[in-house]
mmCIF file of C-alpha atoms in Angstrom:
data_model
loop_
_atom_site.group_PDB
_atom_site.id
_atom_site.type_symbol
_atom_site.label_atom_id
_atom_site.label_comp_id
_atom_site.label_asym_id
_atom_site.label_seq_id
_atom_site.Cartn_x
_atom_site.Cartn_y
_atom_site.Cartn_z
ATOM 1 C CA MET A 27 -19.513 -34.893 6.387
ATOM 2 C CA LYS A 28 -17.902 -33.279 9.396
ATOM 3 C CA GLU A 29 -18.836 -29.610 9.793
ATOM 4 C CA LEU A 30 -15.892 -27.241 9.528
ATOM 5 C CA TRP A 31 -15.083 -25.315 12.700
ATOM 6 C CA VAL A 32 -15.150 -22.040 10.782
ATOM 7 C CA GLU A 33 -18.781 -22.744 9.865
ATOM 8 C CA LYS A 34 -19.703 -24.283 13.211
ATOM 9 C CA TYR A 35 -18.499 -21.312 15.234
ATOM 10 C CA ARG A 36 -19.417 -18.574 12.750
ATOM 11 C CA PRO A 37 -21.376 -15.859 14.628
ATOM 12 C CA LYS A 38 -25.133 -16.337 14.278
ATOM 13 C CA THR A 39 -26.143 -12.835 15.416
ATOM 14 C CA LEU A 40 -24.766 -9.318 15.108
ATOM 15 C CA LYS A 41 -24.173 -9.328 18.883
ATOM 16 C CA GLU A 42 -21.681 -12.181 18.472
ATOM 17 C CA TYR A 43 -20.044 -10.562 15.453
ATOM 18 C CA VAL A 44 -16.762 -8.773 16.158
ATOM 19 C CA VAL A 45 -16.892 -5.115 15.094
ATOM 20 C CA ARG A 46 -14.092 -3.052 16.597
ATOM 21 C CA ASP A 47 -15.622 0.275 15.529
ATOM 22 C CA GLU A 48 -18.757 1.018 17.559
ATOM 23 C CA ALA A 49 -20.006 3.558 15.005
ATOM 24 C CA GLN A 50 -19.672 0.861 12.371
ATOM 25 C CA ARG A 51 -21.703 -1.560 14.502
ATOM 26 C CA GLN A 52 -24.479 1.001 14.938
ATOM 27 C CA GLN A 53 -24.520 1.642 11.213
ATOM 28 C CA ILE A 54 -24.886 -2.060 10.430
ATOM 29 C CA GLN A 55 -27.623 -2.382 13.055
ATOM 30 C CA SER A 56 -29.538 0.537 11.545
ATOM 31 C CA TRP A 57 -29.439 -1.105 8.098
ATOM 32 C CA ILE A 58 -30.928 -4.261 9.592
ATOM 33 C CA THR A 59 -33.546 -2.433 11.670
ATOM 34 C CA ASP A 60 -34.666 -0.268 8.749
ATOM 35 C CA LYS A 61 -34.497 -3.161 6.266
ATOM 36 C CA ALA A 62 -32.462 -0.834 4.052
ATOM 37 C CA ILE A 63 -29.138 -2.484 3.362
ATOM 38 C CA PRO A 64 -27.159 -0.721 0.621
ATOM 39 C CA HIS A 65 -24.990 -2.437 -1.934
ATOM 40 C CA LEU A 66 -21.730 -3.025 -0.091
ATOM 41 C CA LEU A 67 -18.052 -3.453 -0.798
ATOM 42 C CA LEU A 68 -16.407 -5.076 2.213
ATOM 43 C CA SER A 69 -12.704 -4.375 2.325
ATOM 44 C CA GLY A 70 -10.255 -6.010 4.698
ATOM 45 C CA ALA A 71 -7.613 -8.660 5.252
ATOM 46 C CA PRO A 72 -8.498 -12.381 5.237
ATOM 47 C CA GLY A 73 -10.301 -13.616 8.351
ATOM 48 C CA VAL A 74 -11.813 -10.299 9.486
ATOM 49 C CA GLY A 75 -15.420 -11.439 8.932
ATOM 50 C CA LYS A 76 -16.444 -10.309 5.440
ATOM 51 C CA THR A 77 -18.281 -13.547 4.602
ATOM 52 C CA THR A 78 -19.811 -13.761 8.077
ATOM 53 C CA LEU A 79 -21.209 -10.228 7.843
ATOM 54 C CA ALA A 80 -22.751 -10.943 4.445
ATOM 55 C CA ARG A 81 -24.426 -14.087 5.846
ATOM 56 C CA LEU A 82 -25.727 -12.178 8.871
ATOM 57 C CA LEU A 83 -27.218 -9.464 6.681
ATOM 58 C CA ALA A 84 -28.981 -12.047 4.526
ATOM 59 C CA ARG A 85 -30.309 -13.906 7.588
ATOM 60 C CA GLU A 86 -31.548 -10.761 9.304
ATOM 61 C CA THR A 87 -33.391 -9.516 6.205
ATOM 62 C CA ASP A 88 -34.734 -12.829 4.827
ATOM 63 C CA PHE A 89 -32.756 -12.464 1.619
ATOM 64 C CA HIS A 90 -31.665 -15.601 -0.152
ATOM 65 C CA PHE A 91 -27.899 -15.858 0.353
ATOM 66 C CA GLU A 92 -25.976 -16.694 -2.808
ATOM 67 C CA GLN A 93 -22.188 -16.888 -2.766
ATOM 68 C CA ILE A 94 -19.808 -16.956 -5.727
ATOM 69 C CA SER A 95 -16.065 -16.499 -6.023
ATOM 70 C CA ALA A 96 -14.511 -14.320 -8.703
ATOM 71 C CA ILE A 97 -11.599 -16.753 -8.785
ATOM 72 C CA PHE A 98 -13.704 -19.712 -9.946
ATOM 73 C CA SER A 99 -16.710 -18.095 -11.651
ATOM 74 C CA GLY A 100 -16.902 -17.151 -15.316
ATOM 75 C CA VAL A 101 -19.538 -15.745 -17.638
ATOM 76 C CA ALA A 102 -21.623 -18.952 -17.623
ATOM 77 C CA GLU A 103 -21.756 -19.083 -13.805
ATOM 78 C CA LEU A 104 -22.686 -15.413 -13.600
ATOM 79 C CA ARG A 105 -25.521 -15.888 -16.094
ATOM 80 C CA LYS A 106 -26.940 -18.811 -14.097
ATOM 81 C CA THR A 107 -26.705 -16.818 -10.882
ATOM 82 C CA PHE A 108 -28.438 -13.810 -12.434
ATOM 83 C CA ASP A 109 -31.223 -15.945 -13.950
ATOM 84 C CA ALA A 110 -31.897 -17.629 -10.591
ATOM 85 C CA ALA A 111 -32.026 -14.217 -8.863
ATOM 86 C CA LYS A 112 -34.556 -12.972 -11.429
ATOM 87 C CA LEU A 113 -36.802 -15.982 -10.758
ATOM 88 C CA ARG A 114 -36.624 -15.376 -6.995
ATOM 89 C CA ARG A 115 -37.532 -11.749 -7.510
ATOM 90 C CA LYS A 116 -40.641 -12.772 -9.445
ATOM 91 C CA ALA A 117 -41.521 -15.063 -6.540
ATOM 92 C CA GLY A 118 -41.134 -12.159 -4.124
ATOM 93 C CA GLN A 119 -37.736 -12.962 -2.575
ATOM 94 C CA GLY A 120 -34.616 -10.872 -2.842
ATOM 95 C CA THR A 121 -31.122 -12.225 -3.382
ATOM 96 C CA LEU A 122 -28.073 -11.100 -1.470
ATOM 97 C CA LEU A 123 -25.264 -11.956 -3.869
ATOM 98 C CA PHE A 124 -21.971 -12.257 -2.038
ATOM 99 C CA VAL A 125 -19.016 -12.045 -4.430
ATOM 100 C CA ASP A 126 -15.749 -13.089 -2.843
ATOM 101 C CA GLU A 127 -12.564 -11.531 -4.270
ATOM 102 C CA ILE A 128 -14.714 -9.283 -6.460
ATOM 103 C CA HIS A 129 -11.659 -7.307 -7.562
ATOM 104 C CA ARG A 130 -10.555 -10.320 -9.613
ATOM 105 C CA PHE A 131 -13.454 -9.846 -12.031
ATOM 106 C CA ASN A 132 -12.532 -7.814 -15.118
ATOM 107 C CA LYS A 133 -14.296 -4.582 -16.076
ATOM 108 C CA ALA A 134 -16.910 -6.262 -18.261
ATOM 109 C CA GLN A 135 -17.749 -8.791 -15.552
ATOM 110 C CA GLN A 136 -18.040 -6.083 -12.908
ATOM 111 C CA ASP A 137 -20.229 -3.999 -15.216
ATOM 112 C CA SER A 138 -22.587 -6.946 -15.654
ATOM 113 C CA PHE A 139 -23.788 -6.423 -12.065
ATOM 114 C CA LEU A 140 -24.968 -2.861 -12.731
ATOM 115 C CA PRO A 141 -28.442 -3.413 -14.270
ATOM 116 C CA LEU A 142 -29.350 -5.996 -11.612
ATOM 117 C CA MET A 143 -28.141 -3.706 -8.840
ATOM 118 C CA GLU A 144 -30.245 -0.859 -10.191
ATOM 119 C CA ASP A 145 -33.480 -2.787 -10.718
ATOM 120 C CA GLY A 146 -33.274 -4.531 -7.335
ATOM 121 C CA THR A 147 -32.755 -8.071 -8.641
ATOM 122 C CA ILE A 148 -29.696 -8.447 -6.428
ATOM 123 C CA LEU A 149 -28.274 -6.835 -3.341
ATOM 124 C CA LEU A 150 -24.568 -6.912 -4.135
ATOM 125 C CA VAL A 151 -22.099 -7.490 -1.310
ATOM 126 C CA GLY A 152 -18.586 -7.730 -2.664
ATOM 127 C CA ALA A 153 -15.550 -8.726 -0.622
ATOM 128 C CA THR A 154 -12.002 -7.706 -1.435
ATOM 129 C CA THR A 155 -8.631 -7.762 0.271
ATOM 130 C CA GLU A 156 -7.539 -4.836 -1.891
ATOM 131 C CA ASN A 157 -8.315 -1.128 -1.792
ATOM 132 C CA PRO A 158 -11.675 -0.791 -3.621
ATOM 133 C CA SER A 159 -10.770 2.628 -5.011
ATOM 134 C CA PHE A 160 -7.951 0.995 -6.981
ATOM 135 C CA GLU A 161 -9.537 -2.312 -7.963
ATOM 136 C CA ILE A 162 -13.283 -1.765 -8.420
ATOM 137 C CA ASN A 163 -14.852 -0.073 -11.462
ATOM 138 C CA SER A 164 -16.011 3.461 -10.759
ATOM 139 C CA ALA A 165 -19.554 2.588 -11.889
ATOM 140 C CA VAL A 166 -19.861 -0.185 -9.295
ATOM 141 C CA LEU A 167 -18.036 1.885 -6.686
ATOM 142 C CA SER A 168 -20.464 4.793 -7.098
ATOM 143 C CA ARG A 169 -23.464 2.521 -6.440
ATOM 144 C CA ALA A 170 -22.057 0.806 -3.347
ATOM 145 C CA GLN A 171 -20.960 1.785 0.117
ATOM 146 C CA VAL A 172 -17.453 0.809 1.170
ATOM 147 C CA LEU A 173 -17.079 -0.755 4.604
ATOM 148 C CA THR A 174 -13.520 -1.384 5.768
ATOM 149 C CA LEU A 175 -13.210 -4.151 8.354
ATOM 150 C CA ASN A 176 -10.199 -4.098 10.658
ATOM 151 C CA ARG A 177 -8.004 -7.021 11.587
ATOM 152 C CA LEU A 178 -9.021 -8.668 14.843
ATOM 153 C CA SER A 179 -7.261 -7.465 17.975
ATOM 154 C CA GLU A 180 -5.693 -9.726 20.600
ATOM 155 C CA ASP A 181 -8.811 -9.292 22.744
ATOM 156 C CA ASP A 182 -11.026 -10.268 19.801
ATOM 157 C CA LEU A 183 -8.998 -13.432 19.207
ATOM 158 C CA ARG A 184 -9.051 -14.231 22.911
ATOM 159 C CA ALA A 185 -12.842 -13.920 22.800
ATOM 160 C CA LEU A 186 -12.918 -16.397 19.910
ATOM 161 C CA LEU A 187 -10.911 -18.836 22.032
ATOM 162 C CA ALA A 188 -13.366 -18.403 24.927
ATOM 163 C CA ARG A 189 -16.353 -18.944 22.635
ATOM 164 C CA ALA A 190 -14.804 -22.104 21.197
ATOM 165 C CA GLU A 191 -14.238 -23.430 24.717
ATOM 166 C CA ARG A 192 -17.871 -22.723 25.587
ATOM 167 C CA GLU A 193 -19.051 -24.549 22.477
ATOM 168 C CA LEU A 194 -16.769 -27.473 23.343
ATOM 169 C CA ALA A 195 -18.028 -27.382 26.934
ATOM 170 C CA ARG A 196 -14.477 -27.762 28.174
ATOM 171 C CA ASP A 197 -11.501 -25.648 29.099
ATOM 172 C CA LEU A 198 -8.455 -26.270 26.901
ATOM 173 C CA ALA A 199 -6.308 -25.298 29.921
ATOM 174 C CA LEU A 200 -3.718 -23.475 27.819
ATOM 175 C CA PRO A 201 -1.154 -21.489 29.848
ATOM 176 C CA GLU A 202 -1.168 -17.730 29.330
ATOM 177 C CA GLU A 203 2.044 -17.760 27.284
ATOM 178 C CA THR A 204 0.620 -20.509 25.065
ATOM 179 C CA GLN A 205 -2.562 -18.516 24.489
ATOM 180 C CA ALA A 206 -0.423 -15.497 23.593
ATOM 181 C CA ALA A 207 1.584 -17.604 21.137
ATOM 182 C CA LEU A 208 -1.606 -18.959 19.569
ATOM 183 C CA ILE A 209 -2.970 -15.427 19.159
ATOM 184 C CA ALA A 210 0.298 -14.249 17.609
ATOM 185 C CA MET A 211 0.186 -17.119 15.094
ATOM 186 C CA ALA A 212 -3.356 -16.133 14.077
ATOM 187 C CA ASP A 213 -2.032 -12.658 13.198
ATOM 188 C CA GLY A 214 -5.414 -10.903 13.396
ATOM 189 C CA ASP A 215 -7.164 -13.557 11.273
ATOM 190 C CA GLY A 216 -10.284 -15.011 12.944
ATOM 191 C CA ARG A 217 -10.552 -17.915 10.507
ATOM 192 C CA ALA A 218 -6.939 -18.860 11.171
ATOM 193 C CA MET A 219 -7.541 -18.610 14.917
ATOM 194 C CA LEU A 220 -10.428 -21.093 14.779
ATOM 195 C CA ASN A 221 -8.420 -23.477 12.616
ATOM 196 C CA LEU A 222 -5.521 -23.346 15.071
ATOM 197 C CA ILE A 223 -7.853 -23.939 18.044
ATOM 198 C CA GLU A 224 -9.357 -26.921 16.226
ATOM 199 C CA GLN A 225 -5.908 -28.474 15.819
ATOM 200 C CA VAL A 226 -4.955 -27.884 19.451
ATOM 201 C CA ALA A 227 -8.278 -29.240 20.755
ATOM 202 C CA ALA A 228 -7.658 -32.487 18.865
ATOM 203 C CA TRP A 229 -4.404 -33.167 20.734
ATOM 204 C CA PRO A 230 -4.890 -35.658 23.576
ATOM 205 C CA ASP A 231 -2.312 -33.787 25.656
ATOM 206 C CA HIS A 232 -3.316 -30.203 24.829
ATOM 207 C CA ALA A 233 -3.746 -29.166 28.478
ATOM 208 C CA GLY A 234 -0.693 -27.315 29.710
ATOM 209 C CA VAL A 235 1.135 -27.465 26.377
ATOM 210 C CA SER A 236 3.963 -24.920 26.283
ATOM 211 C CA ALA A 237 4.397 -22.124 23.756
ATOM 212 C CA ALA A 238 7.563 -23.809 22.451
ATOM 213 C CA THR A 239 5.728 -27.101 21.883
ATOM 214 C CA LEU A 240 2.881 -25.203 20.226
ATOM 215 C CA SER A 241 5.267 -23.590 17.744
ATOM 216 C CA VAL A 242 6.844 -26.930 16.874
ATOM 217 C CA ARG A 243 3.543 -28.754 16.374
ATOM 218 C CA LEU A 244 1.695 -26.040 14.502
ATOM 219 C CA GLN A 245 4.723 -24.573 12.800
ATOM 220 C CA ARG A 246 4.920 -20.863 12.258
ATOM 221 C CA ARG A 247 2.155 -19.296 10.238
ATOM 222 C CA ALA A 248 3.443 -16.737 7.716
ATOM 223 C CA ALA A 249 2.295 -13.188 8.298
ATOM 224 C CA GLN A 250 -0.342 -11.841 5.924
ATOM 225 C CA TYR A 251 1.508 -10.416 2.943
ATOM 226 C CA ASP A 252 0.685 -10.253 -0.751
ATOM 227 C CA LYS A 253 3.633 -9.063 -2.781
ATOM 228 C CA SER A 254 1.369 -7.705 -5.508
ATOM 229 C CA GLY A 255 -1.485 -6.414 -3.371
ATOM 230 C CA ASP A 256 -2.557 -3.703 -0.989
ATOM 231 C CA CYS A 257 -0.475 -5.024 1.931
ATOM 232 C CA HIS A 258 2.661 -4.802 -0.198
ATOM 233 C CA TYR A 259 2.104 -1.099 -0.889
ATOM 234 C CA ASN A 260 1.105 -0.369 2.689
ATOM 235 C CA LEU A 261 4.330 -1.841 4.052
ATOM 236 C CA ILE A 262 6.644 -0.187 1.544
ATOM 237 C CA SER A 263 4.881 3.096 2.347
ATOM 238 C CA ALA A 264 5.489 2.484 6.061
ATOM 239 C CA LEU A 265 9.176 1.773 5.402
ATOM 240 C CA HIS A 266 9.578 4.863 3.219
ATOM 241 C CA LYS A 267 7.877 7.186 5.696
ATOM 242 C CA SER A 268 9.826 5.740 8.651
ATOM 243 C CA ILE A 269 13.089 6.503 6.839
ATOM 244 C CA ARG A 270 11.858 9.955 5.859
ATOM 245 C CA GLY A 271 10.900 10.465 9.520
ATOM 246 C CA SER A 272 14.446 9.549 10.661
ATOM 247 C CA ASP A 273 13.322 6.565 12.757
ATOM 248 C CA PRO A 274 15.825 3.720 12.219
ATOM 249 C CA ASP A 275 14.006 1.335 14.586
ATOM 250 C CA ALA A 276 10.648 1.653 12.830
ATOM 251 C CA ALA A 277 12.387 1.482 9.444
ATOM 252 C CA LEU A 278 14.138 -1.755 10.400
ATOM 253 C CA TYR A 279 10.831 -3.193 11.637
ATOM 254 C CA TRP A 280 8.978 -2.560 8.355
ATOM 255 C CA PHE A 281 12.007 -3.686 6.357
ATOM 256 C CA SER A 282 12.011 -6.934 8.345
ATOM 257 C CA ARG A 283 8.237 -7.342 7.981
ATOM 258 C CA MET A 284 8.617 -7.261 4.219
ATOM 259 C CA LEU A 285 11.467 -9.762 4.262
ATOM 260 C CA GLU A 286 9.484 -12.070 6.545
ATOM 261 C CA GLY A 287 6.595 -11.853 4.099
ATOM 262 C CA GLY A 288 8.807 -13.081 1.280
ATOM 263 C CA GLU A 289 9.544 -9.777 -0.460
ATOM 264 C CA ASP A 290 12.343 -9.842 -3.042
ATOM 265 C CA PRO A 291 15.356 -8.066 -1.454
ATOM 266 C CA ARG A 292 16.186 -6.646 -4.900
ATOM 267 C CA PHE A 293 12.900 -4.741 -4.861
ATOM 268 C CA LEU A 294 13.823 -3.336 -1.450
ATOM 269 C CA ALA A 295 17.300 -2.394 -2.686
ATOM 270 C CA ARG A 296 15.736 -0.493 -5.572
ATOM 271 C CA ARG A 297 13.280 1.322 -3.303
ATOM 272 C CA LEU A 298 15.998 2.225 -0.802
ATOM 273 C CA THR A 299 18.019 3.760 -3.624
ATOM 274 C CA ARG A 300 14.965 5.744 -4.665
ATOM 275 C CA MET A 301 14.546 6.994 -1.089
ATOM 276 C CA ALA A 302 18.169 8.147 -1.057
ATOM 277 C CA VAL A 303 17.622 10.100 -4.282
ATOM 278 C CA GLU A 304 14.230 11.529 -3.342
ATOM 279 C CA ASP A 305 14.356 12.256 0.397
ATOM 280 C CA ILE A 306 18.063 12.719 1.156
ATOM 281 C CA ALA A 307 19.596 13.685 -2.170
ATOM 282 C CA LEU A 308 22.295 16.334 -1.909
ATOM 283 C CA ALA A 309 21.923 16.747 1.860
ATOM 284 C CA ASP A 310 24.102 13.621 1.940
ATOM 285 C CA PRO A 311 25.338 12.604 -1.537
ATOM 286 C CA GLN A 312 26.977 9.553 0.050
ATOM 287 C CA ALA A 313 23.550 8.036 0.810
ATOM 288 C CA GLN A 314 22.990 7.028 -2.799
ATOM 289 C CA GLN A 315 26.388 5.347 -2.920
ATOM 290 C CA VAL A 316 25.654 3.479 0.321
ATOM 291 C CA CYS A 317 22.464 2.094 -1.246
ATOM 292 C CA LEU A 318 24.159 1.087 -4.485
ATOM 293 C CA ALA A 319 26.970 -0.592 -2.542
ATOM 294 C CA ALA A 320 24.438 -2.458 -0.360
ATOM 295 C CA TRP A 321 22.560 -3.550 -3.494
ATOM 296 C CA GLN A 322 25.787 -4.822 -5.041
ATOM 297 C CA SER A 323 26.744 -6.572 -1.806
ATOM 298 C CA TYR A 324 23.405 -8.383 -1.780
ATOM 299 C CA GLU A 325 23.903 -9.504 -5.381
ATOM 300 C CA ARG A 326 27.317 -10.941 -4.481
ATOM 301 C CA LEU A 327 26.474 -12.429 -1.096
ATOM 302 C CA GLY A 328 22.918 -13.587 -1.725
ATOM 303 C CA SER A 329 20.568 -14.533 1.123
ATOM 304 C CA PRO A 330 20.613 -14.428 4.067
ATOM 305 C CA GLU A 331 23.911 -12.554 4.492
ATOM 306 C CA GLY A 332 23.115 -9.993 1.808
ATOM 307 C CA GLU A 333 20.067 -8.711 3.678
ATOM 308 C CA LEU A 334 22.391 -7.353 6.373
ATOM 309 C CA ALA A 335 23.968 -5.014 3.807
ATOM 310 C CA LEU A 336 20.497 -3.702 2.979
ATOM 311 C CA ALA A 337 19.731 -3.334 6.696
ATOM 312 C CA ASN A 338 22.865 -1.195 7.015
ATOM 313 C CA ALA A 339 21.527 1.015 4.231
ATOM 314 C CA VAL A 340 18.149 1.285 5.988
ATOM 315 C CA ILE A 341 19.832 2.568 9.159
ATOM 316 C CA TYR A 342 22.098 4.957 7.229
ATOM 317 C CA LEU A 343 19.176 6.465 5.309
ATOM 318 C CA ALA A 344 17.067 6.874 8.438
ATOM 319 C CA LEU A 345 19.840 8.789 10.213
ATOM 320 C CA ALA A 346 20.987 10.849 7.223
ATOM 321 C CA PRO A 347 20.026 14.547 6.911
ATOM 322 C CA LYS A 348 16.906 14.894 4.768
ATOM 323 C CA SER A 349 16.143 17.167 1.850
ATOM 324 C CA ASN A 350 13.727 17.020 -1.042
ATOM 325 C CA ALA A 351 15.008 20.299 -2.491
ATOM 326 C CA ALA A 352 16.462 18.579 -5.556
ATOM 327 C CA TYR A 353 13.230 16.618 -6.053
ATOM 328 C CA VAL A 354 11.124 19.789 -5.834
ATOM 329 C CA ALA A 355 13.506 21.621 -8.203
ATOM 330 C CA TYR A 356 13.390 18.755 -10.701
ATOM 331 C CA LYS A 357 9.562 18.662 -10.723
ATOM 332 C CA ALA A 358 9.378 22.448 -11.143
ATOM 333 C CA ALA A 359 11.850 22.337 -14.021
ATOM 334 C CA ARG A 360 9.909 19.518 -15.729
ATOM 335 C CA LYS A 361 6.683 21.490 -15.355
ATOM 336 C CA LEU A 362 8.194 24.627 -16.899
ATOM 337 C CA ALA A 363 9.777 22.582 -19.688
ATOM 338 C CA ALA A 364 6.378 21.083 -20.532
ATOM 339 C CA GLN A 365 4.719 24.497 -20.493
ATOM 340 C CA THR A 366 7.297 26.275 -22.676
ATOM 341 C CA GLY A 367 7.341 23.701 -25.461
ATOM 342 C CA SER A 368 10.117 24.151 -28.037
ATOM 343 C CA LEU A 369 11.601 27.531 -27.149
ATOM 344 C CA ALA A 370 15.108 27.811 -28.537
ATOM 345 C CA PRO A 371 18.161 28.506 -26.356
ATOM 346 C CA PRO A 372 19.520 32.068 -26.546
ATOM 347 C CA LYS A 373 21.756 32.434 -29.600
ATOM 348 C CA HIS A 374 24.863 33.339 -27.621
ATOM 349 C CA ILE A 375 25.123 29.772 -26.232
ATOM 350 C CA LEU A 376 24.552 28.039 -29.587
ATOM 351 C CA ASN A 377 27.440 26.515 -31.506
ATOM 352 C CA ALA A 378 28.229 27.976 -34.940
ATOM 353 C CA PRO A 379 30.062 25.294 -36.946
ATOM 354 C CA THR A 380 29.101 26.893 -40.317
ATOM 355 C CA LYS A 381 29.559 30.348 -41.831
ATOM 356 C CA LEU A 382 25.806 30.755 -42.286
ATOM 357 C CA MET A 383 25.170 30.051 -38.626
ATOM 358 C CA LYS A 384 27.758 32.643 -37.624
ATOM 359 C CA GLU A 385 26.064 35.164 -39.935
ATOM 360 C CA GLN A 386 22.770 34.351 -38.221
ATOM 361 C CA GLY A 387 24.271 35.325 -34.868
ATOM 362 C CA TYR A 388 24.873 31.863 -33.429
ATOM 363 C CA GLY A 389 27.455 32.119 -30.638
ATOM 364 C CA ALA A 390 27.713 35.908 -30.873
ATOM 365 C CA GLY A 391 28.490 37.501 -27.529
ATOM 366 C CA TYR A 392 29.164 34.232 -25.692
ATOM 367 C CA ALA A 393 31.333 34.804 -22.606
ATOM 368 C CA TYR A 394 33.736 31.941 -21.898
ATOM 369 C CA ASP A 395 33.399 31.466 -18.165
ATOM 370 C CA HIS A 396 36.980 30.347 -17.621
ATOM 371 C CA ASP A 397 38.149 33.705 -18.932
ATOM 372 C CA ALA A 398 35.779 35.683 -16.720
ATOM 373 C CA GLU A 399 36.562 37.035 -13.256
ATOM 374 C CA ASP A 400 35.950 34.363 -10.621
ATOM 375 C CA GLY A 401 35.394 31.880 -13.478
ATOM 376 C CA PHE A 402 31.792 33.085 -13.742
ATOM 377 C CA SER A 403 30.299 35.187 -16.516
ATOM 378 C CA GLY A 404 26.772 35.543 -15.145
ATOM 379 C CA GLN A 405 25.257 35.213 -18.617
ATOM 380 C CA ASN A 406 21.658 34.130 -19.158
ATOM 381 C CA TYR A 407 21.208 30.507 -20.250
ATOM 382 C CA PHE A 408 17.388 30.412 -20.364
ATOM 383 C CA PRO A 409 15.341 31.150 -23.497
ATOM 384 C CA ASP A 410 15.126 34.892 -24.104
ATOM 385 C CA THR A 411 11.372 35.036 -23.460
ATOM 386 C CA ILE A 412 11.542 33.337 -20.043
ATOM 387 C CA THR A 413 11.968 35.330 -16.846
ATOM 388 C CA ARG A 414 14.696 33.562 -14.901
ATOM 389 C CA PRO A 415 13.108 31.133 -12.407
ATOM 390 C CA SER A 416 14.612 29.747 -9.199
ATOM 391 C CA PHE A 417 14.126 25.990 -8.947
ATOM 392 C CA TYR A 418 16.717 24.768 -6.472
ATOM 393 C CA GLU A 419 16.498 26.055 -2.906
ATOM 394 C CA PRO A 420 18.858 24.048 -0.647
ATOM 395 C CA VAL A 421 17.874 23.351 2.951
ATOM 396 C CA GLU A 422 19.998 24.158 5.977
ATOM 397 C CA ARG A 423 20.826 20.488 6.622
ATOM 398 C CA GLY A 424 23.826 18.338 5.857
ATOM 399 C CA PHE A 425 25.882 19.020 2.763
ATOM 400 C CA GLU A 426 23.158 21.262 1.356
ATOM 401 C CA ARG A 427 24.257 23.935 3.819
ATOM 402 C CA ASP A 428 27.403 24.268 1.715
ATOM 403 C CA LEU A 429 25.450 24.091 -1.529
ATOM 404 C CA GLY A 430 23.178 26.837 -0.264
ATOM 405 C CA LYS A 431 26.220 29.065 0.225
ATOM 406 C CA ARG A 432 27.305 28.354 -3.352
ATOM 407 C CA VAL A 433 23.843 29.138 -4.707
ATOM 408 C CA ALA A 434 23.841 32.449 -2.805
ATOM 409 C CA TYR A 435 27.405 33.217 -3.963
ATOM 410 C CA PHE A 436 26.622 32.764 -7.650
ATOM 411 C CA ALA A 437 23.316 34.636 -7.313
ATOM 412 C CA LYS A 438 25.203 37.642 -5.890
ATOM 413 C CA LEU A 439 27.824 37.486 -8.665
ATOM 414 C CA ARG A 440 25.050 37.248 -11.287
ATOM 415 C CA ARG A 441 23.328 40.339 -9.854
ATOM 416 C CA ASP A 442 26.642 42.210 -9.766
ATOM 417 C CA ARG A 443 27.542 41.255 -13.361
ATOM 418 C CA ASN A 444 24.096 42.225 -14.656
ATOM 419 C CA ARG A 445 24.245 45.519 -12.733
ATOM 420 C CA ASP A 446 27.580 46.384 -14.371
ATOM 421 C CA GLU A 447 26.268 45.724 -17.894
#
């Protein structure tokens, strides 16, 4: 059987292994030198070298390398793996158990590793494309060290191309723009880069092939994006913070990245509306309407025309005045409401539809605001036992400047009314 390029050109030593963080490299080297490798959780995107690192650690420490995938392995496979590791331990050999996509195991399956981790039967090295703090049981997480591997840089991918050419003992003679296109298609994924090089090397006319021809022959590789995973939340966070930071160009970029990755535009429409409510709010009340109109336009136009309506909303939100004053006021009010339980409203603002309720003082002393001077009575509407709080503090931006004047106006009238009583 023909050996896969990914296996053929997998780094055989730590020196060949791509580690962008020098401190990280030194840490890995110290584990190997001291023969003291901890249980590890390797986090990172596909193709950054999680499997390769696990293999290198096993090779450098004479551990037996055992690999399983949480996607394909069940209870029976785990039991067989554990039994084999116990036999090796009795024979004096350790087992480095590499678990790919470890986050896909359920809690019980993850917990099954614990006794073998603690008694030294296995050295667990788990790989995940997700954030371990969200996906891995706390018991496993507390016994392992998390190592986050970064996506490969353009220089790293260029080095992979050079290594492949050395192994082939020939120069692929790709023009600079073609190399750049190849690197862009790999999108930081070393495995993808090697697979792409393998395809190009097999072409009889690969020398001098143009970037345009490369794109046609290889087709465009979709950017790394998992609509239910860590990347999804990272990108929506980037979009949200770019809008909050009033950067329409960055906001459009992250919006486009999500669309290119296959995100549902309806999800984006919903999140944009949330941003309008949370980060702009009353500084520009029109922002929410712009988002709802863009959402409705998408529903009527569909793709691809409807995405332009959402793009318009992205730009509008980014350039709108920002305020979270309403959001802060709402959270403060919810907190006080939770703390004060079931306190009744003051009796003067309660309705009294029955004679008994009137005799009990319901509605007594209520001041009808429309009959008061300035249409404002200044009465207290909080429970009698609560000292009046101040939740809403408008900012000096956008429409909230005017709202701030109104808040100050009514506060002055309230002080004046209470002073006169």
